XYZ file of C-alpha atoms in Angstrom:
546
model
C 31.621 -9.910 -14.728
C 33.026 -13.392 -14.982
C 33.440 -15.855 -12.163
C 36.292 -18.302 -11.815
C 35.762 -20.723 -8.979
C 38.684 -22.389 -7.354
C 41.197 -22.681 -4.559
C 43.774 -20.064 -3.745
C 47.457 -20.562 -4.212
C 49.378 -22.231 -7.001
C 47.442 -25.444 -7.602
C 47.456 -26.367 -11.265
C 43.828 -27.520 -11.313
C 40.897 -25.593 -9.915
C 37.907 -27.715 -8.857
C 34.629 -26.575 -10.381
C 31.152 -26.045 -9.051
C 28.566 -28.720 -9.838
C 27.525 -28.451 -13.479
C 24.210 -26.798 -14.330
C 22.042 -28.047 -17.104
C 20.377 -24.811 -18.149
C 21.821 -22.340 -20.617
C 20.113 -19.172 -19.489
C 22.024 -15.923 -19.552
C 22.582 -16.050 -15.822
C 23.900 -19.602 -15.761
C 27.576 -20.545 -15.998
C 28.776 -21.434 -19.490
C 31.564 -24.017 -19.472
C 34.584 -22.632 -21.293
C 38.316 -22.986 -21.003
C 40.459 -19.905 -20.977
C 43.658 -19.078 -19.152
C 43.498 -17.206 -15.860
C 45.984 -14.579 -14.825
C 47.939 -17.156 -12.876
C 47.743 -20.465 -14.699
C 46.822 -21.321 -18.262
C 45.536 -24.724 -17.154
C 42.887 -23.244 -14.860
C 39.281 -23.865 -15.919
C 37.410 -20.553 -15.924
C 33.650 -20.247 -15.603
C 32.076 -17.283 -17.391
C 29.203 -15.474 -15.746
C 28.264 -12.029 -17.010
C 26.191 -11.194 -13.982
C 24.445 -12.719 -11.001
C 27.024 -12.637 -8.236
C 26.351 -11.382 -4.736
C 25.849 -7.640 -4.264
C 28.496 -7.604 -1.501
C 31.328 -8.953 -3.650
C 32.820 -5.469 -4.025
C 33.003 -5.097 -0.246
C 35.077 -8.245 0.026
C 37.827 -7.088 -2.334
C 41.006 -7.564 -0.312
C 39.138 -9.017 2.690
C 38.533 -12.610 1.568
C 41.137 -14.042 3.943
C 40.925 -11.576 6.820
C 41.768 -12.937 10.247
C 38.943 -14.153 12.463
C 36.896 -11.268 13.800
C 37.465 -10.177 17.375
C 34.516 -11.237 19.606
C 34.130 -7.666 20.841
C 33.812 -6.421 17.265
C 31.216 -9.102 16.520
C 29.219 -8.077 19.585
C 29.477 -4.378 18.700
C 28.215 -5.014 15.168
C 25.350 -7.135 16.451
C 24.284 -4.432 18.897
C 24.451 -1.797 16.167
C 22.283 -3.913 13.879
C 19.772 -4.562 16.645
C 19.419 -0.904 17.610
C 18.792 0.116 14.000
C 16.846 -2.825 12.520
C 14.779 -4.333 15.306
C 12.652 -1.227 16.043
C 11.697 -1.075 12.363
C 10.833 -4.774 12.292
C 8.828 -4.564 15.516
C 6.800 -1.566 14.376
C 6.052 -3.152 11.019
C 4.859 -6.471 12.408
C 2.742 -4.827 15.056
C 0.973 -2.764 12.406
C 0.642 -5.637 9.969
C -1.152 -7.739 12.541
C -3.437 -4.829 13.416
C -4.206 -4.315 9.722
C -5.045 -7.832 8.688
C -7.025 -8.592 11.850
C -8.845 -5.260 11.942
C -11.919 -7.021 10.618
C -11.954 -9.122 13.818
C -12.110 -6.047 16.042
C -14.604 -4.455 13.654
C -16.966 -7.405 14.126
C -17.879 -6.245 17.646
C -17.611 -2.523 16.894
C -20.528 -2.363 14.474
C -19.217 -3.242 11.004
C -21.460 -6.327 10.750
C -24.565 -4.173 11.196
C -23.456 -1.168 9.134
C -22.352 -3.268 6.161
C -25.277 -5.704 6.584
C -22.947 -8.717 6.654
C -24.125 -12.286 7.173
C -21.922 -14.755 9.083
C -20.777 -16.401 5.824
C -19.964 -13.035 4.257
C -17.924 -12.101 7.317
C -15.971 -15.371 7.029
C -15.412 -14.663 3.322
C -13.818 -11.310 4.177
C -11.185 -13.233 6.121
C -10.567 -15.403 3.051
C -10.528 -12.405 0.671
C -7.360 -11.081 2.311
C -5.496 -14.322 1.608
C -6.857 -14.725 -1.908
C -5.110 -11.448 -2.740
C -2.094 -12.612 -0.753
C -1.726 -15.908 -2.613
C -2.159 -14.379 -6.085
C 0.550 -11.788 -5.533
C 3.046 -13.717 -3.395
C 5.232 -14.927 -6.282
C 5.095 -11.644 -8.256
C 6.267 -10.002 -5.031
C 9.162 -12.462 -4.761
C 10.219 -11.736 -8.356
C 9.937 -7.962 -7.851
C 11.878 -8.004 -4.585
C 14.767 -9.726 -6.324
C 14.732 -7.202 -9.163
C 14.261 -3.991 -7.181
C 15.558 -2.563 -3.872
C 13.742 -4.743 -1.386
C 13.254 -2.240 1.456
C 11.948 0.449 -0.897
C 9.579 -2.080 -2.440
C 8.279 -2.992 1.020
C 7.782 0.677 1.933
C 5.671 1.255 -1.201
C 3.463 -1.702 -0.273
C 3.073 -0.406 3.287
C 1.814 2.858 1.777
C -0.628 0.940 -0.441
C -2.013 -1.106 2.419
C -2.557 2.060 4.468
C -4.654 3.401 1.588
C -6.682 0.183 1.328
C -7.340 -0.036 5.068
C -8.427 3.616 5.075
C -10.807 3.147 2.169
C -12.623 0.413 4.097
C -14.047 3.176 6.297
C -16.138 4.307 3.307
C -17.612 0.875 2.591
C -21.164 0.012 3.540
C -21.506 -3.190 1.513
C -20.048 -6.679 1.312
C -18.731 -6.203 -2.245
C -16.676 -3.113 -1.465
C -15.202 -4.650 1.675
C -14.345 -7.867 -0.176
C -12.499 -5.939 -2.924
C -10.509 -3.867 -0.426
C -9.677 -6.889 1.749
C -8.402 -8.577 -1.431
C -6.186 -5.571 -2.230
C -5.020 -5.362 1.381
C -3.841 -8.976 1.179
C -2.182 -8.316 -2.167
C -0.147 -5.431 -0.736
C 0.819 -7.280 2.448
C 1.915 -10.396 0.546
C 5.519 -9.175 0.351
C 6.049 -8.455 4.044
C 6.900 -11.843 5.583
C 9.081 -12.969 2.669
C 10.782 -9.582 2.509
C 11.531 -9.464 6.222
C 12.848 -13.059 6.194
C 15.181 -12.058 3.369
C 16.396 -8.851 5.008
C 17.054 -10.477 8.388
C 19.087 -13.246 6.728
C 21.341 -10.578 5.135
C 22.526 -9.241 8.498
C 22.433 -12.010 11.098
C 23.856 -15.457 11.848
C 21.658 -18.562 11.783
C 20.855 -18.570 15.501
C 20.358 -14.811 15.470
C 17.952 -15.105 12.530
C 15.701 -17.494 14.467
C 15.863 -15.346 17.598
C 15.095 -12.112 15.805
C 12.307 -13.599 13.715
C 10.878 -14.857 16.995
C 11.158 -11.432 18.612
C 9.602 -9.865 15.522
C 6.644 -12.239 15.628
C 6.224 -11.494 19.318
C 4.827 -8.241 18.036
C 1.736 -10.176 16.956
C 1.117 -10.662 20.670
C 1.827 -6.994 21.342
C -0.571 -6.107 18.528
C -3.292 -8.260 20.089
C -2.889 -6.343 23.330
C -2.846 -2.957 21.595
C -5.804 -3.934 19.440
C -7.787 -4.835 22.550
C -7.037 -1.520 24.250
C -7.724 0.419 21.053
C -11.017 -1.401 20.495
C -11.923 -0.826 24.141
C -11.296 2.885 23.706
C -13.321 3.380 20.531
C -16.082 1.112 21.850
C -17.009 3.953 24.208
C -18.017 6.062 21.185
C -21.737 6.158 20.475
C -22.554 3.392 17.985
C -24.646 5.901 15.993
C -21.960 8.610 15.904
C -20.116 9.596 12.730
C -17.540 8.229 12.202
C -18.688 4.942 13.750
C -16.470 3.196 16.353
C -15.202 0.630 13.791
C -14.376 3.452 11.376
C -12.321 5.237 14.042
C -10.436 1.974 14.595
C -9.569 1.799 10.871
C -8.667 5.513 10.654
C -6.150 5.245 13.502
C -4.453 2.229 11.908
C -4.357 4.028 8.540
C -2.524 7.033 9.960
C -0.013 4.814 11.781
C 0.651 2.808 8.605
C 1.272 5.930 6.539
C 3.894 7.063 9.043
C 5.634 3.676 8.976
C 5.776 3.639 5.163
C 7.739 6.913 5.240
C 10.016 5.615 8.009
C 10.788 2.434 6.048
C 11.596 4.285 2.856
C 14.044 6.461 4.772
C 15.682 4.059 7.254
C 15.380 0.402 6.233
C 18.425 -0.795 4.215
C 18.055 -3.019 1.145
C 21.227 -4.917 2.098
C 24.449 -4.205 4.027
C 25.974 -2.205 1.160
C 23.500 0.692 1.529
C 22.799 0.637 5.265
C 23.112 4.320 6.194
C 23.898 3.502 9.835
C 26.979 1.402 8.953
C 30.480 2.658 8.151
C 32.415 1.011 5.303
C 34.363 -1.028 7.854
C 31.136 -2.051 9.559
C 29.691 -3.252 6.259
C 32.679 -5.533 5.688
C 32.367 -6.838 9.246
C 28.643 -7.540 8.795
C 29.383 -9.670 5.737
C 32.342 -11.452 7.336
C 30.273 -12.168 10.442
C 27.660 -14.192 8.561
C 29.936 -16.186 6.234
C 29.236 -19.307 8.273
C 25.572 -19.169 7.206
C 26.650 -20.413 3.737
C 23.694 -18.418 2.352
C 25.261 -15.330 0.750
C 23.461 -11.979 0.907
C 21.550 -10.969 -2.233
C 21.704 -11.277 -6.005
C 19.691 -9.071 -8.358
C 19.487 -11.616 -11.191
C 16.710 -14.199 -11.427
C 18.268 -17.598 -12.231
C 16.169 -20.177 -13.961
C 18.162 -23.185 -12.776
C 17.688 -22.129 -9.130
C 13.954 -21.729 -9.671
C 13.773 -25.264 -11.093
C 15.939 -26.630 -8.290
C 13.576 -25.125 -5.731
C 10.678 -26.978 -7.359
C 12.616 -30.258 -7.334
C 13.801 -29.992 -3.739
C 11.717 -32.220 -1.407
C 12.291 -29.761 1.441
C 10.316 -27.134 -0.455
C 7.155 -29.209 -0.436
C 7.579 -30.395 3.146
C 7.614 -26.768 4.272
C 4.689 -25.983 1.945
C 2.635 -28.802 3.468
C 3.518 -27.687 6.974
C 2.481 -24.084 6.262
C -0.801 -25.078 4.599
C -1.900 -27.259 7.506
C -0.554 -24.982 10.261
C -2.528 -22.045 8.958
C -5.820 -23.887 9.001
C -5.587 -22.762 12.630
C -5.713 -19.093 11.616
C -9.497 -18.808 11.812
C -9.202 -18.203 15.541
C -7.600 -14.817 14.794
C -10.701 -13.726 12.856
C -13.322 -15.392 15.057
C -11.854 -14.705 18.509
C -14.196 -11.819 19.344
C -17.316 -13.750 18.333
C -16.143 -16.834 20.262
C -15.392 -14.893 23.456
C -18.596 -12.887 23.235
C -20.447 -16.181 22.809
C -19.365 -17.157 26.319
C -21.696 -14.445 27.631
C -19.441 -11.388 27.830
C -20.516 -7.944 26.620
C -18.720 -5.866 23.973
C -16.489 -3.905 26.346
C -15.488 -7.063 28.243
C -14.751 -8.895 25.005
C -12.389 -6.181 23.780
C -10.235 -6.638 26.890
C -10.425 -10.408 27.239
C -8.162 -10.948 24.227
C -5.236 -9.291 26.039
C -4.083 -12.525 27.751
C -3.863 -14.172 24.302
C -1.243 -11.640 23.294
C 0.603 -12.107 26.582
C 0.628 -15.897 26.107
C 2.191 -15.505 22.664
C 4.881 -13.147 23.985
C 5.778 -15.485 26.866
C 5.994 -18.618 24.692
C 8.193 -16.987 22.051
C 10.469 -15.469 24.708
C 10.987 -18.879 26.310
C 11.651 -20.483 22.917
C 14.271 -17.906 21.876
C 16.043 -18.328 25.240
C 16.068 -22.106 24.749
C 17.334 -21.710 21.186
C 20.335 -19.704 22.379
C 21.306 -22.593 24.661
C 20.448 -25.321 22.122
C 21.131 -23.826 18.645
C 20.058 -26.914 16.692
C 16.762 -27.391 18.495
C 14.399 -25.438 16.204
C 12.415 -28.482 15.100
C 12.180 -29.836 18.657
C 10.976 -26.475 19.955
C 8.525 -26.242 17.042
C 7.033 -29.665 17.757
C 6.747 -28.851 21.465
C 5.150 -25.536 20.538
C 2.088 -27.281 19.103
C 1.417 -29.356 22.222
C -0.470 -26.502 24.001
C -2.784 -26.369 20.983
C -3.629 -30.056 21.409
C -4.345 -29.534 25.110
C -6.380 -26.373 24.509
C -8.584 -27.999 21.864
C -9.336 -31.006 24.076
C -10.374 -28.689 26.893
C -12.587 -26.568 24.615
C -14.300 -29.713 23.329
C -14.918 -31.434 26.663
C -15.081 -28.822 29.434
C -18.641 -28.186 30.665
C -20.276 -25.259 28.880
C -20.969 -23.489 32.161
C -17.221 -23.432 32.969
C -16.656 -20.069 31.255
C -13.334 -19.417 32.994
C -12.002 -22.799 31.885
C -13.119 -22.286 28.279
C -11.551 -18.835 28.164
C -8.315 -20.128 29.678
C -8.226 -22.879 27.044
C -8.144 -20.252 24.294
C -5.203 -18.602 26.030
C -3.435 -21.988 26.219
C -3.789 -22.383 22.450
C -1.995 -19.060 21.957
C 1.163 -20.604 23.413
C 1.329 -22.642 20.193
C 2.365 -19.686 18.026
C 6.015 -20.499 18.648
C 5.779 -23.672 16.540
C 5.050 -21.800 13.324
C 7.728 -19.188 14.034
C 10.471 -21.778 14.596
C 9.620 -23.445 11.286
C 9.462 -20.108 9.485
C 12.961 -19.280 10.743
C 14.185 -22.736 9.714
C 12.809 -22.212 6.204
C 14.832 -18.987 6.018
C 18.176 -20.752 6.609
C 18.057 -24.242 5.057
C 18.007 -23.017 1.460
C 20.770 -21.194 -0.407
C 20.980 -19.372 -3.725
C 19.031 -16.124 -3.838
C 16.513 -17.099 -6.534
C 16.004 -20.454 -4.853
C 15.404 -18.827 -1.471
C 12.935 -16.313 -2.891
C 11.098 -19.115 -4.739
C 10.894 -21.296 -1.636
C 9.710 -18.353 0.464
C 6.953 -17.735 -2.093
C 5.883 -21.394 -2.110
C 5.893 -21.505 1.699
C 3.687 -18.414 1.791
C 1.350 -19.887 -0.835
C 0.806 -22.773 1.593
C 0.333 -20.260 4.398
C -2.249 -18.330 2.362
C -4.117 -21.495 1.305
C -4.508 -22.468 4.935
C -5.681 -18.974 5.819
C -8.217 -18.923 2.961
C -9.789 -22.155 4.168
C -9.481 -21.596 7.909
C -12.498 -19.308 8.266
C -14.787 -21.508 6.206
C -15.412 -24.165 8.865
C -16.464 -21.644 11.542
C -20.129 -21.872 10.584
C -23.135 -20.454 12.427
C -24.605 -23.930 12.862
C -21.569 -24.999 14.918
C -21.962 -22.169 17.451
C -21.579 -21.744 20.329
C -19.769 -25.010 21.151
C -17.886 -25.109 17.819
C -17.118 -28.839 18.083
C -16.344 -29.221 14.358
C -13.862 -26.285 14.182
C -12.071 -27.386 17.357
C -11.830 -30.972 16.069
C -10.292 -29.757 12.823
C -7.834 -27.574 14.750
C -6.860 -30.506 16.960
C -6.086 -32.652 13.905
C -3.920 -29.906 12.396
C -1.842 -29.626 15.577
C -1.172 -33.365 15.597
C -0.305 -33.345 11.886
C 2.085 -30.408 12.345
C 4.014 -32.265 15.038
C 4.366 -35.257 12.704
C 5.533 -33.258 9.632
C 8.050 -31.323 11.753
C 9.621 -34.598 12.901
C 9.717 -35.820 9.282
C 11.525 -32.613 8.226
C 14.043 -33.047 11.056
C 14.688 -36.674 10.045
C 15.257 -35.622 6.420
C 17.718 -32.843 7.341
C 19.667 -35.063 9.754
C 19.945 -37.772 7.111
C 21.154 -35.279 4.483
C 23.809 -33.888 6.824
C 25.069 -37.396 7.573
C 25.166 -38.221 3.863
C 27.287 -35.126 3.146
C 29.611 -35.917 6.043
C 30.071 -39.456 4.703
C 30.800 -38.163 1.186
C 33.442 -35.797 2.504
C 35.073 -38.511 4.597
C 35.124 -40.877 1.602
C 36.700 -38.279 -0.688
C 39.451 -37.378 1.787
C 39.416 -33.790 0.477
C 38.664 -30.464 2.060
C 35.967 -28.224 0.623
C 37.042 -25.283 -1.510
C 36.595 -22.046 0.381
C 37.042 -19.365 -2.298
C 35.933 -18.326 -5.739
C 37.051 -15.583 -8.124
C 35.170 -12.752 -9.764
C 36.790 -11.211 -12.851
C 35.544 -7.655 -13.179
C 36.300 -5.681 -16.350
C 37.031 -2.042 -15.533
C 36.159 0.932 -17.714
C 39.725 1.050 -19.074
C 39.464 -2.567 -20.237
C 41.734 -4.031 -17.577
C 40.544 -7.042 -15.602
C 40.358 -7.004 -11.839
C 40.352 -10.429 -10.226
C 38.563 -10.469 -6.871
C 38.851 -13.396 -4.490
C 35.685 -14.048 -2.468
C 34.349 -16.776 -0.159
C 32.491 -19.335 -2.239
C 29.197 -18.796 -0.411
C 29.018 -15.324 -1.975
C 29.061 -16.801 -5.491
C 25.263 -17.227 -5.263
C 25.298 -21.013 -5.322
C 22.545 -23.210 -3.909
C 22.608 -25.580 -0.959
C 22.676 -28.472 -3.458
C 25.738 -27.016 -5.187
C 27.595 -26.055 -2.016
C 28.668 -29.361 -0.478
C 30.004 -27.507 2.570
C 26.425 -26.488 3.400
C 25.043 -28.202 6.497
C 21.383 -27.934 7.364
C 20.344 -26.338 10.627
C 17.913 -28.360 12.687
């Protein structure tokens, strides 16, 4: 295929996209050749690497604005078919990766003869596997059908979680936790990518928020499940912690089959959409300026992602924010340290899940009313963490109710990370660039998670002053870096507005794809420029969400 970018009509000169310096096969070679309409038109050759939905847009590039009722109908159809799959997946993923936390009070520490440091290392092992495989996953998901790739990894993680039931040593558990992290490393990036293919910017943030609410649901389910298996005799075979792992394994296997069958790779192969619906889905999200998906890795976009300051701001945010993740591994030990027995501890984590659900619900409602308030909501989301840490550090030790409530207050802070994750999904454009940035963001996330369990040492128990001090500092830092990111995006939007005003020109809205048919004839397809797989740096019409 070849791409000619320009304005419609009879203009004698077609403005070009910003020039790229690389000469890879997927980049645009600068050549002059006559178009079908005007011999003076500059044509850009590109053999491949355009959006997968270009064929859907043939003849629909300049369709009239979509009827609001049609938009609402499409959104409802997407929600009914996609959200249940997303909710089930995230509930299970949280159960999987935090199963070691429930196992800590169900007998795994004794059966596997684990020391406190070894237990902490098992939390890190998951994210060591995660961080090693996060970029290979990003590359593979661009090359292969993304939903099918995710379903295969769900199957693999179900195998790895099941095999942990057979382990009675630190080494075996470490290896399987490593492999579990490796298989789950594609989930967050993959889901961010899939959601951005179907929804508008505000909808993306809302639905990512709703999806991450399932972490709270998973905490509640995990508590009830642990409470149930805790009634099994600790000397029975299988042990209570093994029953916990077996149940999660069976659920994960079922979800892997469901995903392979139902989850679409992109709008073009969504089995629940008619051909007309597919066109409407694509037309509905044109304003995102992000495109849908391209199956060609582009070197220049990879390099641009590395050069973009936003990339490293989000990386730094993720790395620091996830130093707070140790609480998810240590929660059972912390709560039990307040003097509660095993059965009580399994239930006392339920309010943590409820707190997360409430905070995310409130944030998504606020976002609908104030669409450009993601960074403000994110910064506010970390304030409960600051309050909770102060209380945990300075409340009297005999005030068990106050200490427990402080942990629940911290759980309100989950909304901060989710708002920034959704922002990362929409402020970058160009498919290779987005996948690269997602990978870098998740590397930061994994680094924080690797380190977060290492400062919960036995010598700090039961008051844990050092871990809570570190957590407090990370909350304050997160608020600061979020405000820096907002300042940068606002300044960039103003700069682009000023450039446009100074030029006195309107942005070009369309590009052309020249497709050579089997009979040798050339079909010229007119498409919105955002579906030409260009980056946010190239697309001067791109404005950054806040």
